[in-house]
Coordinates of C-alpha atoms in Angstrom, one line a residue:
Chain A
M1 CA -82.3 122.0 290.5
S2 CA -83.2 125.3 291.9
L3 CA -82.7 128.4 289.7
P4 CA -79.4 130.2 290.6
V5 CA -79.9 133.9 291.3
L6 CA -76.7 135.9 291.3
D7 CA -76.8 139.3 293.1
G8 CA -74.3 142.1 292.8
D9 CA -71.9 140.7 295.2
A10 CA -71.7 137.4 293.3
V11 CA -71.2 139.2 290.0
R12 CA -68.5 141.4 291.6
R13 CA -66.5 138.4 292.8
V14 CA -66.0 137.0 289.3
A15 CA -66.5 139.9 286.8
T16 CA -62.9 141.2 286.7
P17 CA -62.1 144.2 284.4
R18 CA -60.2 141.8 282.1
L19 CA -63.2 139.6 281.8
V20 CA -65.6 142.5 281.1
L21 CA -63.3 144.2 278.7
D22 CA -62.6 140.9 276.7
A23 CA -66.2 139.9 276.5
T24 CA -67.4 143.5 275.5
R25 CA -64.7 143.8 272.8
D26 CA -65.3 140.3 271.4
A27 CA -69.1 140.9 271.3
L28 CA -68.7 144.4 269.6
I29 CA -66.5 142.8 267.0
A30 CA -69.0 140.0 266.4
H31 CA -71.7 142.6 266.1
A32 CA -69.7 144.6 263.5
H33 CA -69.5 141.4 261.4
G34 CA -73.2 140.7 261.7
R35 CA -72.6 137.6 263.9
T36 CA -75.2 138.6 266.5
T37 CA -78.9 138.5 266.8
V38 CA -80.9 141.3 268.5
P39 CA -84.7 141.1 267.9
P40 CA -86.9 144.1 268.3
P41 CA -87.5 144.8 272.0
L42 CA -90.8 144.6 273.8
H43 CA -92.2 147.7 275.5
L44 CA -94.8 148.4 278.1
E45 CA -95.9 151.9 279.3
F46 CA -97.4 152.7 282.7
P47 CA -98.5 156.3 282.2
E48 CA -100.5 156.4 285.5
A49 CA -97.2 155.7 287.4
D50 CA -94.9 157.5 285.0
G51 CA -93.2 154.1 284.3
D52 CA -92.0 152.0 281.5
C53 CA -90.6 148.6 280.9
H54 CA -88.2 147.5 278.2
V55 CA -87.4 143.8 277.5
K56 CA -84.4 143.2 275.3
A57 CA -82.9 140.0 274.0
G58 CA -79.6 139.4 272.4
R59 CA -77.0 136.8 271.5
V60 CA -73.7 136.3 269.9
D61 CA -74.4 133.8 267.1
A62 CA -72.9 130.3 268.0
G63 CA -72.4 131.6 271.6
P64 CA -73.5 129.3 274.4
D65 CA -76.2 131.5 275.9
F66 CA -78.6 134.3 275.1
T67 CA -80.0 136.9 277.5
V68 CA -83.4 138.4 278.1
K69 CA -83.0 141.7 280.0
I70 CA -85.9 143.3 281.7
A71 CA -85.4 147.0 282.7
T72 CA -88.0 149.2 284.3
G73 CA -88.0 152.9 284.9
F74 CA -90.6 154.4 287.3
Y75 CA -89.8 158.0 287.6
R76 CA -91.9 158.8 290.7
N77 CA -90.0 156.2 292.7
P78 CA -87.3 158.6 294.0
A79 CA -89.9 160.9 295.6
A80 CA -90.9 157.7 297.6
G81 CA -87.4 156.9 298.5
L82 CA -87.1 154.0 296.0
P83 CA -84.7 153.7 293.1
A84 CA -86.2 154.7 289.7
N85 CA -84.7 151.7 287.9
H86 CA -85.1 148.0 288.5
G87 CA -84.6 144.9 286.4
L88 CA -82.9 141.7 286.0
V89 CA -81.2 139.6 283.3
C90 CA -82.2 136.0 282.5
V91 CA -79.3 133.9 281.0
I92 CA -80.6 131.1 278.9
S93 CA -78.7 128.3 277.2
A94 CA -78.8 128.7 273.4
R95 CA -78.3 124.9 273.2
T96 CA -81.1 123.6 275.4
G97 CA -83.3 126.7 276.3
R98 CA -82.8 126.0 280.0
V99 CA -82.6 129.2 282.2
R100 CA -79.0 129.0 283.5
A101 CA -79.3 131.9 286.0
V102 CA -81.0 135.1 286.8
L103 CA -78.7 138.0 287.4
D104 CA -80.2 140.2 290.0
D105 CA -77.3 142.6 290.0
G106 CA -79.0 145.9 290.2
G107 CA -77.8 146.8 286.7
L108 CA -74.1 146.3 287.6
L109 CA -73.1 144.4 284.5
T110 CA -75.0 146.8 282.2
A111 CA -73.2 149.7 283.8
W112 CA -69.8 147.9 283.4
R113 CA -70.3 146.9 279.8
T114 CA -71.4 150.5 279.0
A115 CA -68.2 151.7 280.7
A116 CA -66.1 149.1 279.0
A117 CA -67.5 149.8 275.5
G118 CA -66.9 153.6 276.0
A119 CA -63.3 153.0 277.3
L120 CA -62.5 150.6 274.5
L121 CA -63.6 152.9 271.8
T122 CA -62.2 156.1 273.4
H123 CA -58.9 154.3 273.7
A124 CA -58.9 152.8 270.2
M125 CA -59.9 156.1 268.5
A126 CA -57.9 158.7 270.5
R127 CA -54.5 159.8 269.5
P128 CA -51.8 157.6 271.2
D129 CA -50.4 160.7 272.9
A130 CA -53.8 162.0 274.1
T131 CA -53.7 162.5 277.9
T132 CA -56.4 164.9 279.2
L133 CA -60.0 163.6 279.5
G134 CA -63.1 165.8 279.5
I135 CA -66.1 164.3 281.1
F136 CA -69.6 165.8 280.7
G137 CA -72.0 164.6 283.4
T138 CA -71.5 163.7 287.0
G139 CA -73.4 160.4 287.4
E140 CA -72.4 156.8 287.7
Q141 CA -71.3 156.6 284.1
A142 CA -69.2 159.8 284.4
R143 CA -67.2 158.0 287.1
L144 CA -67.0 154.7 285.4
Q145 CA -66.0 156.0 282.0
A146 CA -62.9 157.7 283.6
E147 CA -62.2 154.7 285.8
W148 CA -62.3 152.2 283.0
L149 CA -60.4 154.3 280.5
A150 CA -57.7 154.6 283.1
R151 CA -57.4 150.8 283.0
L152 CA -56.5 151.0 279.2
R153 CA -54.2 154.1 279.2
P154 CA -52.7 156.7 281.4
I155 CA -54.8 159.8 281.9
G156 CA -53.2 163.2 282.7
T157 CA -56.1 165.2 284.1
V158 CA -59.8 164.6 284.1
L159 CA -61.8 167.7 283.5
V160 CA -65.3 167.3 284.9
H161 CA -68.2 169.5 283.6
G162 CA -71.5 169.2 285.4
R163 CA -74.5 171.5 285.7
T164 CA -74.3 171.3 289.5
P165 CA -70.9 172.5 290.8
D166 CA -71.3 170.4 294.0
R167 CA -71.8 167.2 292.1
A168 CA -68.8 168.0 289.9
R169 CA -66.7 168.5 293.0
A170 CA -68.0 165.3 294.6
L171 CA -67.2 163.3 291.4
C172 CA -63.6 164.9 291.3
A173 CA -63.2 163.7 295.0
E174 CA -64.3 160.2 293.9
L175 CA -61.9 160.1 291.0
T176 CA -59.0 161.4 293.2
A177 CA -59.8 158.6 295.6
L178 CA -59.3 156.2 292.6
G179 CA -55.9 157.7 292.1
L180 CA -56.8 160.0 289.2
R181 CA -56.0 163.7 288.9
A182 CA -59.4 165.5 288.5
R183 CA -60.9 169.0 288.7
P184 CA -64.2 170.7 287.9
A185 CA -64.1 172.5 284.5
T186 CA -66.2 174.8 282.3
D187 CA -67.9 173.3 279.3
R188 CA -65.3 175.0 277.1
E189 CA -62.4 173.5 279.1
A190 CA -63.8 170.0 279.1
A191 CA -64.6 170.2 275.4
A192 CA -61.0 171.2 274.7
A193 CA -59.5 168.0 276.2
D194 CA -57.7 165.4 274.1
M195 CA -60.4 162.9 274.8
V196 CA -64.1 163.8 275.6
V197 CA -66.8 161.5 276.9
T198 CA -70.4 162.7 277.3
T199 CA -72.5 160.8 279.8
T200 CA -75.6 163.0 280.3
P201 CA -79.3 162.6 279.7
A202 CA -79.3 165.9 277.8
T203 CA -81.8 166.8 275.2
T204 CA -79.8 169.6 273.6
P205 CA -76.0 169.4 272.9
V206 CA -73.8 169.7 275.9
L207 CA -70.7 171.0 274.1
R208 CA -70.0 173.4 271.2
A209 CA -68.3 171.9 268.1
D210 CA -66.0 174.9 267.9
H211 CA -64.7 174.2 271.4
V212 CA -63.4 170.8 270.3
R213 CA -59.8 171.1 269.2
P214 CA -58.2 169.3 266.1
G215 CA -57.0 165.8 267.0
T216 CA -59.7 165.3 269.6
H217 CA -61.7 162.1 270.0
V218 CA -65.3 162.4 271.4
T219 CA -67.4 159.5 272.7
G220 CA -71.1 159.9 273.4
I221 CA -72.8 157.3 275.6
G222 CA -75.8 159.2 277.0
T223 CA -78.1 159.5 274.0
D224 CA -80.3 156.4 274.2
M225 CA -83.7 157.8 273.1
P226 CA -84.8 159.8 270.1
H227 CA -85.5 163.0 272.1
K228 CA -82.0 162.9 273.8
N229 CA -79.0 164.6 272.2
E230 CA -75.6 165.3 273.6
L231 CA -73.4 166.0 270.5
P232 CA -74.0 168.8 268.1
P233 CA -74.5 167.8 264.4
A234 CA -71.7 170.2 263.5
L235 CA -69.3 168.1 265.5
L236 CA -70.2 165.0 263.5
A237 CA -69.9 167.0 260.3
R238 CA -66.3 167.9 261.3
A239 CA -65.4 164.3 262.1
A240 CA -63.1 162.3 259.9
L241 CA -64.4 159.1 261.4
I242 CA -67.7 158.3 263.1
A243 CA -68.1 155.0 264.9
T244 CA -71.5 153.6 265.8
D245 CA -71.9 150.5 268.0
D246 CA -75.1 149.6 266.1
H247 CA -75.9 151.5 262.8
Q248 CA -79.7 151.2 263.1
Q249 CA -80.0 152.1 266.7
C250 CA -77.7 155.1 266.4
L251 CA -79.6 156.3 263.4
D252 CA -82.9 155.8 265.3
H253 CA -82.0 157.2 268.7
G254 CA -78.3 158.2 268.8
D255 CA -76.4 161.4 268.2
F256 CA -75.6 160.0 264.8
G257 CA -79.3 160.1 263.9
H258 CA -79.6 163.8 265.0
A259 CA -76.7 164.6 262.7
V260 CA -78.3 162.7 259.8
R261 CA -81.7 164.3 260.3
A262 CA -80.0 167.7 260.5
G263 CA -78.4 167.1 257.1
A264 CA -74.9 167.3 258.7
V265 CA -73.8 163.9 257.6
T266 CA -75.2 161.1 255.3
A267 CA -76.8 158.0 256.8
D268 CA -73.9 155.9 255.5
A269 CA -71.2 158.0 257.1
D270 CA -70.6 155.7 260.0
T271 CA -68.2 152.8 260.6
P272 CA -69.1 149.7 262.9
A273 CA -67.3 150.4 266.2
G274 CA -66.3 146.7 266.5
L275 CA -64.1 147.0 263.4
L276 CA -62.0 149.7 265.1
L277 CA -61.3 147.3 268.0
E278 CA -59.9 144.7 265.6
T279 CA -57.1 146.5 263.9
P280 CA -55.1 149.6 265.1
L281 CA -56.5 152.8 263.8
H282 CA -54.3 155.1 261.7
R283 CA -55.7 158.5 262.3
P284 CA -54.4 161.9 261.0
A285 CA -53.0 163.8 264.0
E286 CA -55.4 166.7 263.4
A287 CA -58.6 164.6 262.8
V288 CA -61.6 164.8 265.0
T289 CA -63.2 161.5 265.6
V290 CA -66.5 160.6 267.2
A291 CA -68.0 157.3 268.7
D292 CA -71.8 157.2 269.2
L293 CA -72.7 154.3 271.5
T294 CA -76.2 153.2 272.2
G295 CA -75.6 149.8 273.8
V296 CA -75.7 146.4 272.1
G297 CA -77.9 143.7 273.5
A298 CA -75.5 140.9 272.3
V299 CA -72.9 142.3 274.6
D300 CA -75.1 141.5 277.6
A301 CA -75.3 137.9 276.5
A302 CA -71.5 137.6 275.9
L303 CA -70.8 139.1 279.3
A304 CA -73.3 137.0 281.1
S305 CA -71.9 133.9 279.5
A306 CA -68.4 134.9 280.6
V307 CA -69.5 135.5 284.1
L308 CA -71.3 132.1 284.4
G309 CA -68.4 130.4 282.7
H310 CA -66.0 131.8 285.2
L311 CA -68.3 131.1 288.1
A312 CA -68.7 127.5 287.1
E313 CA -64.9 127.2 287.1
R314 CA -64.5 128.7 290.5
E315 CA -67.6 127.5 292.2
P316 CA -68.6 124.3 290.5
E317 CA -71.7 123.8 292.7
A318 CA -73.1 127.2 291.7
G319 CA -73.0 126.8 287.9
Chain B
M1 CA -83.7 142.1 299.7
S2 CA -82.9 138.9 297.7
L3 CA -85.2 138.1 294.8
P4 CA -87.9 135.5 295.8
V5 CA -87.9 132.5 293.5
L6 CA -91.0 130.4 293.7
D7 CA -90.8 126.8 292.4
G8 CA -93.7 124.5 291.6
D9 CA -94.1 123.3 295.2
A10 CA -94.4 126.8 296.5
V11 CA -97.0 127.6 293.8
R12 CA -98.9 124.4 294.5
R13 CA -99.2 125.4 298.2
V14 CA -101.1 128.6 297.5
A15 CA -102.7 128.3 294.0
T16 CA -106.0 126.7 294.9
P17 CA -108.5 125.8 292.2
R18 CA -110.7 128.7 293.5
L19 CA -107.9 131.2 293.3
V20 CA -106.9 130.1 289.8
L21 CA -110.5 130.0 288.5
D22 CA -111.4 133.4 290.0
A23 CA -108.2 135.1 288.7
T24 CA -108.7 133.5 285.2
R25 CA -112.3 134.5 285.0
D26 CA -111.7 138.1 286.1
A27 CA -108.8 138.5 283.7
L28 CA -110.8 137.1 280.7
I29 CA -113.7 139.5 281.6
A30 CA -111.2 142.5 281.8
H31 CA -109.7 141.4 278.5
A32 CA -113.1 141.2 276.8
H33 CA -113.7 144.8 277.9
G34 CA -110.3 146.0 276.6
R35 CA -109.0 146.6 280.2
T36 CA -105.7 144.7 279.6
T37 CA -102.4 145.5 277.9
V38 CA -100.7 142.8 275.8
P39 CA -97.8 144.1 273.7
P40 CA -96.5 142.2 270.7
P41 CA -94.2 139.4 271.8
L42 CA -90.4 139.1 271.3
H43 CA -89.1 136.1 269.4
L44 CA -85.8 134.4 269.0
E45 CA -85.0 131.4 266.7
F46 CA -82.2 128.9 267.1
P47 CA -82.3 126.9 263.9
E48 CA -79.1 125.1 264.7
A49 CA -80.6 123.6 267.8
D50 CA -84.2 123.4 266.5
G51 CA -85.2 125.8 269.2
D52 CA -87.1 129.0 269.8
C53 CA -87.8 131.4 272.6
H54 CA -90.9 133.6 273.0
V55 CA -91.1 136.4 275.5
K56 CA -94.7 137.6 276.3
A57 CA -95.8 140.4 278.6
G58 CA -99.2 141.2 279.9
R59 CA -101.2 143.0 282.4
V60 CA -104.7 143.7 283.6
D61 CA -104.9 147.6 283.5
A62 CA -104.9 149.0 287.0
G63 CA -103.7 145.6 288.4
P64 CA -100.9 145.6 290.9
D65 CA -98.4 143.6 288.8
F66 CA -97.5 142.7 285.2
T67 CA -95.7 139.7 284.0
V68 CA -92.9 138.9 281.5
K69 CA -93.0 135.3 280.6
I70 CA -90.1 133.5 278.9
A71 CA -90.8 130.2 277.2
T72 CA -88.4 128.2 275.3
G73 CA -88.9 125.1 273.1
F74 CA -85.8 123.1 272.1
Y75 CA -87.2 120.1 270.2
R76 CA -84.0 118.0 270.2
N77 CA -83.8 118.0 274.0
P78 CA -86.0 114.9 274.5
A79 CA -83.5 112.8 272.5
A80 CA -80.9 113.9 275.1
G81 CA -83.2 113.1 278.0
L82 CA -84.1 116.8 278.7
P83 CA -87.6 118.4 278.6
A84 CA -88.3 120.3 275.4
N85 CA -89.8 123.2 277.2
H86 CA -88.3 125.5 279.8
G87 CA -89.1 129.0 281.0
L88 CA -90.0 131.3 283.9
V89 CA -92.3 134.1 284.7
C90 CA -91.1 137.4 286.2
V91 CA -93.7 139.2 288.2
I92 CA -93.1 142.9 288.3
S93 CA -94.9 145.6 290.2
A94 CA -96.9 147.9 288.0
R95 CA -96.5 150.6 290.6
T96 CA -92.8 150.7 291.2
G97 CA -91.2 148.5 288.5
R98 CA -89.6 146.3 291.2
V99 CA -89.4 142.6 290.3
R100 CA -91.6 141.0 293.1
A101 CA -90.7 137.4 292.3
V102 CA -89.6 134.9 289.7
L103 CA -92.0 131.9 289.2
D104 CA -89.8 129.0 288.3
D105 CA -92.7 126.6 288.3
G106 CA -92.0 124.5 285.2
G107 CA -95.0 126.0 283.5
L108 CA -97.5 124.9 286.2
L109 CA -99.5 128.2 286.4
T110 CA -99.6 128.4 282.6
A111 CA -101.0 124.8 282.4
W112 CA -103.6 125.6 285.1
R113 CA -104.8 128.9 283.6
T114 CA -105.1 127.1 280.3
A115 CA -107.2 124.4 282.0
A116 CA -109.2 126.9 284.0
A117 CA -110.0 129.0 280.9
G118 CA -111.1 125.9 279.0
A119 CA -113.3 124.7 281.9
L120 CA -114.8 128.1 282.5
L121 CA -115.8 128.5 278.8
T122 CA -116.9 124.9 278.4
H123 CA -119.1 125.2 281.5
A124 CA -120.5 128.6 280.5
M125 CA -121.3 127.6 276.9
A126 CA -122.5 124.0 277.2
R127 CA -126.2 123.1 277.8
P128 CA -127.0 123.0 281.6
D129 CA -127.9 119.3 281.2
A130 CA -124.8 118.3 279.2
T131 CA -123.0 115.4 280.8
T132 CA -120.7 113.5 278.5
L133 CA -117.3 115.0 277.7
G134 CA -115.3 114.1 274.7
I135 CA -111.6 114.7 274.9
F136 CA -109.2 114.7 271.9
G137 CA -105.6 114.2 272.9
T138 CA -103.9 112.4 275.7
G139 CA -101.4 114.9 277.1
E140 CA -101.3 117.1 280.2
Q141 CA -104.1 119.3 279.0
A142 CA -106.3 116.4 278.1
R143 CA -106.2 115.4 281.8
L144 CA -106.4 118.9 283.1
Q145 CA -109.4 120.0 281.0
A146 CA -111.4 117.0 282.3
E147 CA -110.2 117.6 285.9
W148 CA -111.0 121.3 286.0
L149 CA -114.3 121.0 284.3
A150 CA -115.3 118.4 286.9
R151 CA -114.7 121.1 289.5
L152 CA -117.5 123.3 287.8
R153 CA -120.1 120.7 286.9
P154 CA -120.8 116.9 287.2
I155 CA -119.5 114.9 284.2
G156 CA -121.1 111.6 283.3
T157 CA -118.6 109.8 281.2
V158 CA -115.3 111.1 279.7
L159 CA -114.7 109.7 276.2
V160 CA -111.0 109.9 275.4
H161 CA -109.8 109.8 271.8
G162 CA -106.1 109.6 271.1
R163 CA -104.1 108.4 268.2
T164 CA -102.1 106.0 270.5
P165 CA -104.5 103.5 272.2
D166 CA -102.0 102.9 275.1
R167 CA -101.9 106.6 275.9
A168 CA -105.7 106.9 275.8
R169 CA -106.0 103.9 278.2
A170 CA -103.3 105.4 280.5
L171 CA -105.3 108.8 280.6
C172 CA -108.5 107.0 281.3
A173 CA -106.7 105.3 284.3
E174 CA -105.5 108.7 285.5
L175 CA -109.1 110.2 285.2
T176 CA -110.5 107.1 287.0
A177 CA -108.0 107.7 289.8
L178 CA -109.4 111.3 290.0
G179 CA -112.9 109.9 290.6
L180 CA -114.1 110.4 287.0
R181 CA -115.7 107.7 284.8
A182 CA -113.6 107.5 281.6
R183 CA -113.1 105.2 278.6
P184 CA -111.2 105.2 275.3
A185 CA -113.4 106.1 272.3
T186 CA -113.3 106.5 268.6
D187 CA -113.1 110.0 267.1
R188 CA -116.8 109.7 266.1
E189 CA -117.8 108.8 269.7
A190 CA -115.8 111.5 271.2
A191 CA -117.1 114.1 268.8
A192 CA -120.7 113.0 269.6
A193 CA -120.4 113.9 273.3
D194 CA -122.4 116.8 274.9
M195 CA -119.2 118.7 275.5
V196 CA -116.0 118.3 273.4
V197 CA -112.5 119.7 274.2
T198 CA -109.6 119.3 271.8
T199 CA -106.2 119.5 273.3
T200 CA -103.8 118.3 270.5
P201 CA -101.0 119.8 268.4
A202 CA -102.8 118.7 265.3
T203 CA -102.2 120.4 261.9
T204 CA -105.4 119.0 260.3
P205 CA -108.8 118.8 262.0
V206 CA -109.1 116.1 264.6
L207 CA -112.9 115.7 264.3
R208 CA -115.6 115.8 261.6
A209 CA -118.2 118.5 261.7
D210 CA -120.9 116.1 260.9
H211 CA -120.0 113.9 263.9
V212 CA -120.9 116.8 266.2
R213 CA -124.5 116.6 267.3
P214 CA -127.0 119.5 267.6
G215 CA -126.7 121.0 271.1
T216 CA -123.0 120.3 271.5
H217 CA -120.4 122.7 272.8
V218 CA -116.8 122.4 271.4
T219 CA -113.8 124.1 273.0
G220 CA -110.4 124.1 271.2
I221 CA -107.3 124.9 273.2
G222 CA -104.5 123.2 271.1
T223 CA -104.3 125.5 268.2
D224 CA -101.6 128.1 269.1
M225 CA -99.7 128.5 265.8
P226 CA -100.8 129.4 262.3
H227 CA -100.0 125.9 260.9
K228 CA -101.9 124.1 263.7
N229 CA -105.6 123.4 263.3
E230 CA -107.9 121.2 265.4
L231 CA -111.4 122.3 264.5
P232 CA -112.8 122.1 260.9
P233 CA -114.1 125.3 259.3
A234 CA -117.4 123.5 258.7
L235 CA -117.9 123.2 262.4
L236 CA -117.5 126.9 263.0
A237 CA -119.8 127.6 260.0
R238 CA -122.4 125.6 261.9
A239 CA -121.9 127.3 265.2
A240 CA -124.6 129.7 266.5
L241 CA -121.9 131.3 268.7
I242 CA -118.1 131.4 268.5
A243 CA -116.2 132.7 271.4
T244 CA -112.5 133.8 271.1
D245 CA -110.4 134.6 274.1
D246 CA -108.5 137.2 272.0
H247 CA -109.9 138.2 268.6
Q248 CA -106.7 139.1 266.9
Q249 CA -104.8 136.1 268.2
C250 CA -107.5 133.7 267.2
L251 CA -107.7 135.3 263.8
D252 CA -104.0 135.1 263.4
H253 CA -103.2 131.6 264.8
G254 CA -106.4 130.0 266.1
D255 CA -109.0 127.7 264.6
F256 CA -111.2 130.8 264.1
G257 CA -108.6 132.1 261.7
H258 CA -108.6 128.9 259.7
A259 CA -112.4 129.2 259.4
V260 CA -112.2 132.8 258.3
R261 CA -109.5 132.1 255.8
A262 CA -111.6 129.2 254.5
G263 CA -114.5 131.5 253.9
A264 CA -116.6 129.5 256.4
V265 CA -117.3 132.5 258.7
T266 CA -116.6 136.3 258.5
A267 CA -113.8 137.9 260.6
D268 CA -116.4 139.6 262.8
A269 CA -118.3 136.4 263.7
D270 CA -116.7 136.0 267.1
T271 CA -117.8 137.1 270.6
P272 CA -115.2 137.9 273.3
A273 CA -115.0 134.9 275.6
G274 CA -115.0 137.0 278.7
L275 CA -118.4 138.4 278.0
L276 CA -119.9 134.9 278.3
L277 CA -118.4 134.5 281.7
E278 CA -120.2 137.6 283.0
T279 CA -123.8 136.9 282.3
P280 CA -125.5 133.5 281.9
L281 CA -125.8 132.4 278.3
H282 CA -129.2 131.7 276.8
R283 CA -128.5 129.1 274.1
P284 CA -131.1 127.3 271.9
A285 CA -131.1 123.7 272.9
E286 CA -130.1 122.6 269.4
A287 CA -127.3 125.1 268.8
V288 CA -123.7 124.2 268.3
T289 CA -121.3 126.5 270.1
V290 CA -117.5 126.8 269.8
A291 CA -114.8 128.4 271.9
D292 CA -111.4 129.0 270.4
L293 CA -108.8 129.7 273.1
T294 CA -105.2 130.7 272.3
G295 CA -104.1 132.0 275.7
V296 CA -104.2 135.6 277.0
G297 CA -101.0 137.1 278.5
A298 CA -103.0 139.2 280.9
V299 CA -104.3 136.1 282.6
D300 CA -100.7 135.2 283.5
A301 CA -100.4 138.6 285.3
A302 CA -103.7 138.3 287.1
L303 CA -102.8 134.8 288.3
A304 CA -99.3 135.7 289.4
S305 CA -100.6 138.7 291.3
A306 CA -103.2 136.4 293.0
V307 CA -100.6 133.9 294.0
L308 CA -98.2 136.5 295.4
G309 CA -101.0 138.2 297.2
H310 CA -102.1 134.9 298.8
L311 CA -98.5 134.0 299.6
A312 CA -97.9 137.4 301.3
E313 CA -101.0 136.8 303.5
R314 CA -99.9 133.2 304.5
E315 CA -96.1 133.7 304.6
P316 CA -95.4 137.3 305.2
E317 CA -91.7 136.8 305.2
A318 CA -91.7 135.4 301.7
G319 CA -93.7 138.1 299.9

């Protein structure tokens, strides 16, 4: 049998928001309970081309499949008219070791599970009556975080803060086209929203802790390397609750780690994000809460399994 | 552009013995000079299914591509009528990070580069007038090692030693069909050949050091895990020259490592195999020589590049 390769269109046909949200939530819960396996990743560096490659594997224990995800970043590509990032996901049976499929989806499922995880945690941790959403950043995740959160709760206004005014305006136009109310905002305005999501590659904090109002929830999804940092340690020091999607990763290369190294919080100050998706959160109305999300490899496996399972149901010849 | 997937037939059409031998030799030489990159592999275990997965990456520095090879072994599969081993090789541009192709060849190129490396080293290290070949084992590599060595030098008789007489006879029939002279042999007879190649999954030595005659060359290719062991430490102690394809790997999980741990040789007693492929070896007629080969990830990259390069020349639309 020839190896099935699923491109972005094939994934788009079956990966409904419901499927992505369910798989992401279930996998985050399994991860919080230690029912996942995520071995140390494999790295290659290509200094002569300003490139790198990361290979990450993950599985939900007792799940039908595991995934091996290859992601490359070659940062001189854009100057040559090529995307900086490439990669693919191999989905392999955890029962037989057979490669079930290769997902050549241009990172679509990774982007969606990142959006789903951010939306799930923001929704679970924000006040029930929170309505305004502050977004830092103007890239793909800035759009997706607003779009996916709107699937879980009504949003009053989206306040978009970006360093480049044109890009902030363009994102507002995109969000408006999706049926949301959105306008460009200063950093102070965006930080003063009821819910705040940071989606930037910043290396110094993008908002000031004293601009965040009591009762606000803040989710950071951009910090994925030790030198990156979006949320100030003072904000985490103020937080009544800090959720991390993976304790060790967030300590190593998340905003939580920056706060720990700054002495603002202790290394045991976090709660596994998945636990907050299991039972409704009782939060004091004036509390500030923070979610630090660095991406969990087991979520990729759960999502790929769900997509293949759905595909096998709908298109038996393709499974 | 959709992702090219090359199956075994596609690989067979372009991977001529010349191409495989040249790519393997050049990569082993580059590896001997430190001009390759092989990061630590990534492992996953599936104890509930008696399975494992190894992900290995490799590149020849300044080469056009690198490879990420996924290999699984699920040892209950045969009872269910499935192969125990599955996997694939992703070939990725070292200039742009783009995935150039997926090789879904059922391990064909891995088997061929293993055969080519064994044949190249056996040919380079054996006496010029060596003719008889002793083969331990009756599996795929037993056949391939004889077949590929015969491409490099004439072989008088192949003496096949296997634990199962039927399988030894079947292999002799296969070798005869390939135009070689072959017959089943005792372990003592096979060990007394001019050239000896061991290709078994043995966990205790398959031959006795005192059965090996002066002037013999012995290549071991079966030992690829710390608990496996084909060649007795006493044989390596007797050897005038020990070649290893990768010093650290052979120390860690090759026959060389067993000899070092047994105190038979020192940890610096080996010579990089690639060096012996560069310049003709001057060996005393009575010397015993040994090659311990554990497989070098960079050879996979070199071979995959060569195959894709050849394919692009012959079938421009497929590259």
